[in-house]
Short mmCIF file of C-alpha atoms in Angstrom, two decimals:
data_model
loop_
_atom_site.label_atom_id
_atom_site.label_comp_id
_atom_site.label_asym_id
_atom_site.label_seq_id
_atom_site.Cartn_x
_atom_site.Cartn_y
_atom_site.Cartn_z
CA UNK A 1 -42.83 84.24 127.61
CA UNK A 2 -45.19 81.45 127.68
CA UNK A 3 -45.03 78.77 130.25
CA UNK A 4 -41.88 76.75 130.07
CA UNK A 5 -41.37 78.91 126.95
CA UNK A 6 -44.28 77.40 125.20
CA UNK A 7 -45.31 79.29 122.44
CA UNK A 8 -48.40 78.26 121.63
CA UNK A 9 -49.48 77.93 118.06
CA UNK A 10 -45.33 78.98 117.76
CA UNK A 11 -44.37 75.92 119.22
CA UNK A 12 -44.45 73.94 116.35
CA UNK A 13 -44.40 70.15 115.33
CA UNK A 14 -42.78 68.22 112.01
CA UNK A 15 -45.02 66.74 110.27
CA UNK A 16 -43.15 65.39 107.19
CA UNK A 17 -42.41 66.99 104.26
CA UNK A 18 -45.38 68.53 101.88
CA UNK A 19 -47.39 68.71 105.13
CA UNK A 20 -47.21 72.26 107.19
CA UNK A 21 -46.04 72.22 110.63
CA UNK A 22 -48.99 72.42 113.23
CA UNK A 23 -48.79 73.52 116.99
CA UNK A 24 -47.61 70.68 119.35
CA UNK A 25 -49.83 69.71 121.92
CA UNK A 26 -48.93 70.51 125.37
CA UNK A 27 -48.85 67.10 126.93
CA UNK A 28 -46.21 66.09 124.30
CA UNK A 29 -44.60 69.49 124.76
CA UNK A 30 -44.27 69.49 128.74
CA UNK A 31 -43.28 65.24 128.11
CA UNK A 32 -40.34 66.09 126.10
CA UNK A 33 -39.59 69.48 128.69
CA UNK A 34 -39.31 66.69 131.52
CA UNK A 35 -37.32 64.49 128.92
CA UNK A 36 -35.09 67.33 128.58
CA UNK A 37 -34.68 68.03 131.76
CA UNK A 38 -33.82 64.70 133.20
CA UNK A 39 -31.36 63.54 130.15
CA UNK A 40 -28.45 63.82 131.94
CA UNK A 41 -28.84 61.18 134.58
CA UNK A 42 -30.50 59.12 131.88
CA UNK A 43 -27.45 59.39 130.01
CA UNK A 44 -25.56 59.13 132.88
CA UNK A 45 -27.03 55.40 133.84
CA UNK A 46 -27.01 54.52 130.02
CA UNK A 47 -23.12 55.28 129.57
CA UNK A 48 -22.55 52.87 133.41
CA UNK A 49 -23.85 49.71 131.27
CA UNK A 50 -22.13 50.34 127.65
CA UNK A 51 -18.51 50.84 129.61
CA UNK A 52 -18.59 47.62 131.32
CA UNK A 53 -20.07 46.50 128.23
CA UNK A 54 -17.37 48.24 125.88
CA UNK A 55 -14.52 47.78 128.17
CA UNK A 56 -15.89 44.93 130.91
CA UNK A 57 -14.23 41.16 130.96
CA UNK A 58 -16.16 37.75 131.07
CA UNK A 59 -19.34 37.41 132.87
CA UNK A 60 -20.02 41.22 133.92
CA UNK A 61 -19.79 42.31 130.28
CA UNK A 62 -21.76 39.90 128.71
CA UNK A 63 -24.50 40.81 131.47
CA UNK A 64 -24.24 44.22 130.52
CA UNK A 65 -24.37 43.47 126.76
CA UNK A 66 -27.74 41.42 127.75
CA UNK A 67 -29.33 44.08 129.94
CA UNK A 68 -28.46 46.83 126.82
CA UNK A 69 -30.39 44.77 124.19
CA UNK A 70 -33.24 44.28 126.88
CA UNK A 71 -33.49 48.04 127.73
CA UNK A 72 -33.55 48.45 123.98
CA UNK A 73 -35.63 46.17 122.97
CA UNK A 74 -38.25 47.42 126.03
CA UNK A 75 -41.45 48.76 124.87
CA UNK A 76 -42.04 50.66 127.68
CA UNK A 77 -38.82 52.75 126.41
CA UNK A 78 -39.55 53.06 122.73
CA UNK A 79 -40.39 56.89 123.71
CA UNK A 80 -36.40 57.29 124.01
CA UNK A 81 -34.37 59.03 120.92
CA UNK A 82 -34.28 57.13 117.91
CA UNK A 83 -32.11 58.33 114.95
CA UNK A 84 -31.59 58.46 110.83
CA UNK A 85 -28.75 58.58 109.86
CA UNK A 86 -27.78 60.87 106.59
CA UNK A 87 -25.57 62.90 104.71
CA UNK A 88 -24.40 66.38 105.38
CA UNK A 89 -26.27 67.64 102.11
CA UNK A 90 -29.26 65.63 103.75
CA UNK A 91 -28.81 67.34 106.79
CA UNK A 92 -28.41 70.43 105.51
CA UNK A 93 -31.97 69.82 103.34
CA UNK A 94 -33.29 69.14 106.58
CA UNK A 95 -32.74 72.50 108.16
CA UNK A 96 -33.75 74.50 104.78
CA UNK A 97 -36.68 72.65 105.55
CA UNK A 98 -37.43 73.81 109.29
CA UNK A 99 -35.79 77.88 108.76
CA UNK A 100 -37.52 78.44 105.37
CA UNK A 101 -40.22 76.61 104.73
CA UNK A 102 -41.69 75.81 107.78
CA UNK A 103 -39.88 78.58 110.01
CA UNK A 104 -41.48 81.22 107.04
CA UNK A 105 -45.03 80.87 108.22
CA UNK A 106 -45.18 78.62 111.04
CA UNK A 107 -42.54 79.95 113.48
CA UNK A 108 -40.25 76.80 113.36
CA UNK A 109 -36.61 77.58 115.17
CA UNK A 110 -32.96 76.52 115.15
CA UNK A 111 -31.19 76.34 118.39
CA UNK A 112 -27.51 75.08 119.14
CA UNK A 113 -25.95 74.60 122.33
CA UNK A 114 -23.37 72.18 123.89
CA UNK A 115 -23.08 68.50 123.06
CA UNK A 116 -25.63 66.74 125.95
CA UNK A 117 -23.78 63.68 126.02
CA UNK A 118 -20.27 65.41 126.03
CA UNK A 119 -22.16 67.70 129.20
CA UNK A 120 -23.81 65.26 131.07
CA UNK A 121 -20.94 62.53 130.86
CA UNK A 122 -17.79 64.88 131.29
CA UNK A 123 -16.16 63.48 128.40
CA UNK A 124 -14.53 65.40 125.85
CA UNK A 125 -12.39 64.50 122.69
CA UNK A 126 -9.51 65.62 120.89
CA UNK A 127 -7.91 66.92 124.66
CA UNK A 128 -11.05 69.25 124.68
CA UNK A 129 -11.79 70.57 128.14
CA UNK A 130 -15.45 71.52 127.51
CA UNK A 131 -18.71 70.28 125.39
CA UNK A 132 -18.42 70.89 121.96
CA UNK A 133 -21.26 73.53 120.54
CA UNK A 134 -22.45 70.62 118.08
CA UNK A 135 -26.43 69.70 118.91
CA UNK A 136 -28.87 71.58 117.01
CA UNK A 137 -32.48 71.63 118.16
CA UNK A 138 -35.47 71.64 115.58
CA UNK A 139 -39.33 72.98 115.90
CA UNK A 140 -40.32 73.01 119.39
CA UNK A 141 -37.48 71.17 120.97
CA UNK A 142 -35.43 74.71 120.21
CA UNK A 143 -37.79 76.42 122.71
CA UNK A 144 -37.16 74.07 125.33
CA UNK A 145 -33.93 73.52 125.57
CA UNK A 146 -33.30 77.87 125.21
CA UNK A 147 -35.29 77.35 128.34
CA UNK A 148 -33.49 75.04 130.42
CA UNK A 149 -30.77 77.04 131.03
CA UNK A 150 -28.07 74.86 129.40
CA UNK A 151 -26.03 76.92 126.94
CA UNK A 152 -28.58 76.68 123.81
CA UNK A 153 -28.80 80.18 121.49
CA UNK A 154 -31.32 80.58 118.42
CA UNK A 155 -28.93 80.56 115.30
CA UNK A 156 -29.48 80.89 111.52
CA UNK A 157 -30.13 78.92 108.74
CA UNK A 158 -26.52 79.89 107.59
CA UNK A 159 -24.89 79.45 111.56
CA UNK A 160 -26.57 75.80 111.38
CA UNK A 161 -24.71 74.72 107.88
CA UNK A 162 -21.30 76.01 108.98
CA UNK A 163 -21.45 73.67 112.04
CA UNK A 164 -22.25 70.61 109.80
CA UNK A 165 -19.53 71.48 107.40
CA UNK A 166 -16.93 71.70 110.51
CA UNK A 167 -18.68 68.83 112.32
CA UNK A 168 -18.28 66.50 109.14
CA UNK A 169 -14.96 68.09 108.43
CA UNK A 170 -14.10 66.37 112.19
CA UNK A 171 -15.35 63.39 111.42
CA UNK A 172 -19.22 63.39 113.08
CA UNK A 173 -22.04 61.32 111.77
CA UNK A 174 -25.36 63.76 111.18
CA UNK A 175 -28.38 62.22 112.82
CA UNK A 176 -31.89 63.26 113.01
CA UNK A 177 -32.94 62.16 116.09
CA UNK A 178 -36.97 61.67 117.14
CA UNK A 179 -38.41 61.17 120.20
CA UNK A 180 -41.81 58.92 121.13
CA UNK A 181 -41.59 57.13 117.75
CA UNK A 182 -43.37 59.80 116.22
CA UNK A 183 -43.02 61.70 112.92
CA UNK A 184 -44.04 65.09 114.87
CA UNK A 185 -41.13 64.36 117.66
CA UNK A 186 -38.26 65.06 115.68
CA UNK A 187 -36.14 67.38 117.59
CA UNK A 188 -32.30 67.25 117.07
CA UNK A 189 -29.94 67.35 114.65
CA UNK A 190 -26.62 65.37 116.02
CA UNK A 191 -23.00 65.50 115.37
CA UNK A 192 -22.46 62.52 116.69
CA UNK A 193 -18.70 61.52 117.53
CA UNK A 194 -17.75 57.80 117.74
CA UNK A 195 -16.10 57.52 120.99
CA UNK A 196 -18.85 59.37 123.91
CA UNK A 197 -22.64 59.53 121.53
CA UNK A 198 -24.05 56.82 123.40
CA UNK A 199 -26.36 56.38 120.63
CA UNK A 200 -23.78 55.51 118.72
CA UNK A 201 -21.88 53.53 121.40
CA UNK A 202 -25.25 51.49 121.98
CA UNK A 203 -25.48 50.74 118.15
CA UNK A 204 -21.99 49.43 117.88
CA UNK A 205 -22.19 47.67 121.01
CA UNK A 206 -25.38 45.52 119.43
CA UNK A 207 -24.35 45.91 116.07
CA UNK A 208 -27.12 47.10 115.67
CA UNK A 209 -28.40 48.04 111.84
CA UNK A 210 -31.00 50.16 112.10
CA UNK A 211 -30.59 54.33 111.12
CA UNK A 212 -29.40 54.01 107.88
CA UNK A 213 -30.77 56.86 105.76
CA UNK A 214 -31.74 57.11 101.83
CA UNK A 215 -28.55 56.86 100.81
CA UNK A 216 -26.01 54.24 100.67
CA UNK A 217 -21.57 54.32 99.53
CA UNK A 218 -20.78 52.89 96.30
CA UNK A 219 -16.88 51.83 95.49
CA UNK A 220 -15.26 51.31 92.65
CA UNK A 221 -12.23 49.34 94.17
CA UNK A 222 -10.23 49.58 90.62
CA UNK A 223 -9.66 52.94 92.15
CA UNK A 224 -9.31 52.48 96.18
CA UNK A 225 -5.53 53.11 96.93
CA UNK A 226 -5.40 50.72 99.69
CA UNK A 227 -4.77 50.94 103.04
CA UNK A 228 -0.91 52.15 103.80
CA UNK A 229 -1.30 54.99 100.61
CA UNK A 230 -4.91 56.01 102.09
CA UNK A 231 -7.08 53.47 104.71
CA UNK A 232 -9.01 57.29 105.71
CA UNK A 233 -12.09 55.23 105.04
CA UNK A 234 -11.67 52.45 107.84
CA UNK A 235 -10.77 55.37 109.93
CA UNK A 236 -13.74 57.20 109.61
CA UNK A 237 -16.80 54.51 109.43
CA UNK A 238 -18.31 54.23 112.48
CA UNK A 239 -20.09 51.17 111.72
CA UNK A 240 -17.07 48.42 110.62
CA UNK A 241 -18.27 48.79 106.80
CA UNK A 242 -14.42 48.81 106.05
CA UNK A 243 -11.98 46.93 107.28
CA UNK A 244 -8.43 46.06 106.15
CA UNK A 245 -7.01 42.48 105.07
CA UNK A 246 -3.66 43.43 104.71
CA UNK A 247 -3.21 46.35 102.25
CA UNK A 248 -6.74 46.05 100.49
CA UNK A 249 -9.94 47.54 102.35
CA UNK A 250 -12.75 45.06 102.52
CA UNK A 251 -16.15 47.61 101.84
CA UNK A 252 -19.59 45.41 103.76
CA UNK A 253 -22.18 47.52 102.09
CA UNK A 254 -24.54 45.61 104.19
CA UNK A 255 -23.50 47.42 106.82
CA UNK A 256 -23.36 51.22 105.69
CA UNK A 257 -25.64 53.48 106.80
CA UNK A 258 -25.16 56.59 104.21
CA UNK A 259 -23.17 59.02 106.05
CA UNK A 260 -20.83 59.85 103.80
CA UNK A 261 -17.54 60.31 105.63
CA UNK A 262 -15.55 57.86 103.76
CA UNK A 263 -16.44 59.58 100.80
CA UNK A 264 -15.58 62.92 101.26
CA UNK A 265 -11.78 61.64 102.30
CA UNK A 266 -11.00 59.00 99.78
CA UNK A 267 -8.12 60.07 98.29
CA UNK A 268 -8.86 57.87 95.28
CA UNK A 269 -11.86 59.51 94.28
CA UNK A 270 -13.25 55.51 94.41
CA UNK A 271 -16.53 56.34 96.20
CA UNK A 272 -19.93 58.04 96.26
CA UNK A 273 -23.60 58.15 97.66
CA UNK A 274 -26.46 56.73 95.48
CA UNK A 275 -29.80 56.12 96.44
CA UNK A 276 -30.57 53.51 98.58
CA UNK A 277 -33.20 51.33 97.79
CA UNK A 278 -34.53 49.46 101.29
CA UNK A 279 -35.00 53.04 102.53
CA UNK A 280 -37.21 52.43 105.84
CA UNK A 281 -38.41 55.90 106.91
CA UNK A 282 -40.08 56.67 104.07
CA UNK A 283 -43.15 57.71 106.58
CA UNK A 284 -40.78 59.68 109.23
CA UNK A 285 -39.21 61.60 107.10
CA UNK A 286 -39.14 61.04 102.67
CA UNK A 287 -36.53 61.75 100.00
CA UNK A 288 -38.03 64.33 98.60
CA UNK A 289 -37.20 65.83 101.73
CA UNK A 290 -33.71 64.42 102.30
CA UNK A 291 -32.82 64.80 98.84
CA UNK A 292 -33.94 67.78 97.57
CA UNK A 293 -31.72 68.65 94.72
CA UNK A 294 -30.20 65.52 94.06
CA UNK A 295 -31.41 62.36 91.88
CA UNK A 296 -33.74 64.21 90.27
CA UNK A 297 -35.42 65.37 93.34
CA UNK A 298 -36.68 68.99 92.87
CA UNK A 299 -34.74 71.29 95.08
CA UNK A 300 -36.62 72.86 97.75
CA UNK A 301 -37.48 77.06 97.33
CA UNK A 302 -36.73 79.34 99.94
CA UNK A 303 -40.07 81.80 101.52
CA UNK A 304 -39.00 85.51 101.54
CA UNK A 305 -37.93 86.08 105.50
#
């Protein structure tokens, strides 16, 4: 085992799809290790300002609310996780992409372990008394968090899928989350939930619009059943793209970011995904990639294992 379970020319990199993954330096490895390591009291501080900001009254919330959007707005913290976020069949493209055709030759990984914000925070949902096994880490990141001693396993291809069906099945948003800004930094698949992610907290809390992946919901409201007969979409958007004026669901497409979960539950069959075309992460991480399979995209082929 290599120091801090660095691997070498095994500790691989993303580089965007139709480019090979190459060896991550070791700066930017042992960066992200400390990263890693010290995420929990980031998180911890981070969650302090979004409850008085979620939950505070008069003058200490709106201070909180100011010091958020400064701390995100920062330069000096632009190295922090940044997401997109997609669809589960997106997702899903994404780790074909790391197990078989960068994992085939380059020695890319999957890793899962417990939910870091769920961990570090001690908040759980649904009455759960422990983290949910939900985070999946991607290239290198997989060797360093099986390192710090945290909970994280290698897993399959196969393992991976089966926790975004259940995780989407619960109601999670799928994010691909990068650190640094950088297209060679992406390191985590999330299953975000609404109420603890402070990612997702954070963008709520600054309605904030960034994230939204390649594809975007489409309704045909002749066909929406309305809120008392259905209303699972308002339910299940995490970003207020639905919202209900009396028995009709208003749909703000503005404001959807392409994850999908209102589609899979309308009971009216009145919605799907289509291609969005303001897509801004064309250079972090392209359709072809995301949407292998779909639109007209060619679907990506397995390497023999």
């Amino acid at each position: 085992m290599g120091f801090l379970n660095f691997h070498g020319h095994n500790s691989v990199s993303f580089n965007g799809h139709d480019k090979p993954a190459i060896p991550v330096s070791l700066s930017q490895y042992i960066m992200h290790y400390l990263y890693g390591a010290n995420e929990p009291l980031i998180l911890k501080s981070t969650d302090k300002i979004l409850d008085v900001g979620e939950f505070g009254e008069g003058e200490a919330q709106e201070k909180s609310l100011q010091k958020f959007k400064a701390m995100s707005a920062n330069p000096a913290l632009q190295f922090l996780p940044h997401g997109i976020v997609m669809s589960r069949n997106a997702a899903k493209n994404v780790l074909d992409f790391v197990y078989y055709v960068e994992g085939a030759t380059n020695g890319a990984r999957l890793a899962v372990g417990p939910c870091i914000c769920q961990r570090a925070l001690e908040k759980y949902p649904n009455g759960l008394t422990e983290p949910e096994i939900k985070d999946i880490t991607l290239f290198y990141s997989a060797d360093i968090y099986l390192d710090l001693g945290i909970g994280f396993k290698e897993i399959t291809n196969d393992e991976a899928k089966d926790i975004l069906d259940e995780m989407h099945n619960r109601g999670y948003l799928h994010n691909a989350m990068y650190m640094f800004q950088k297209t060679n930094a992406l390191f985590v698949m999330c299953n975000c939930d609404a109420n603890i992610c402070a990612v997702q907290r954070g963008a709520r809390l600054t309605d904030n619009t960034d994230a939204k992946g390649p594809e975007i919901c489409v309704r045909d409201a002749s066909k929406c059943k309305g809120v008392k007969e259905c209303g699972k979409c308002i339910d299940r958007c995490f970003f207020g793209a639905n919202k209900a004026d009396g028995d009709e669901v208003i749909f703000d497409q503005n404001k959807c970011k392409g994850c999908e979960l209102c589609v899979t539950t309308c009971t009216g069959k009145a919605r799907e995904l289509t291609i969005r075309d303001d897509y801004e992460y064309e250079d972090l991480m392209s359709k072809t990639l995301l949407l292998a399979g779909k639109y007209g995209y060619e679907r990506m082929v397995p390497y023999e294992r």
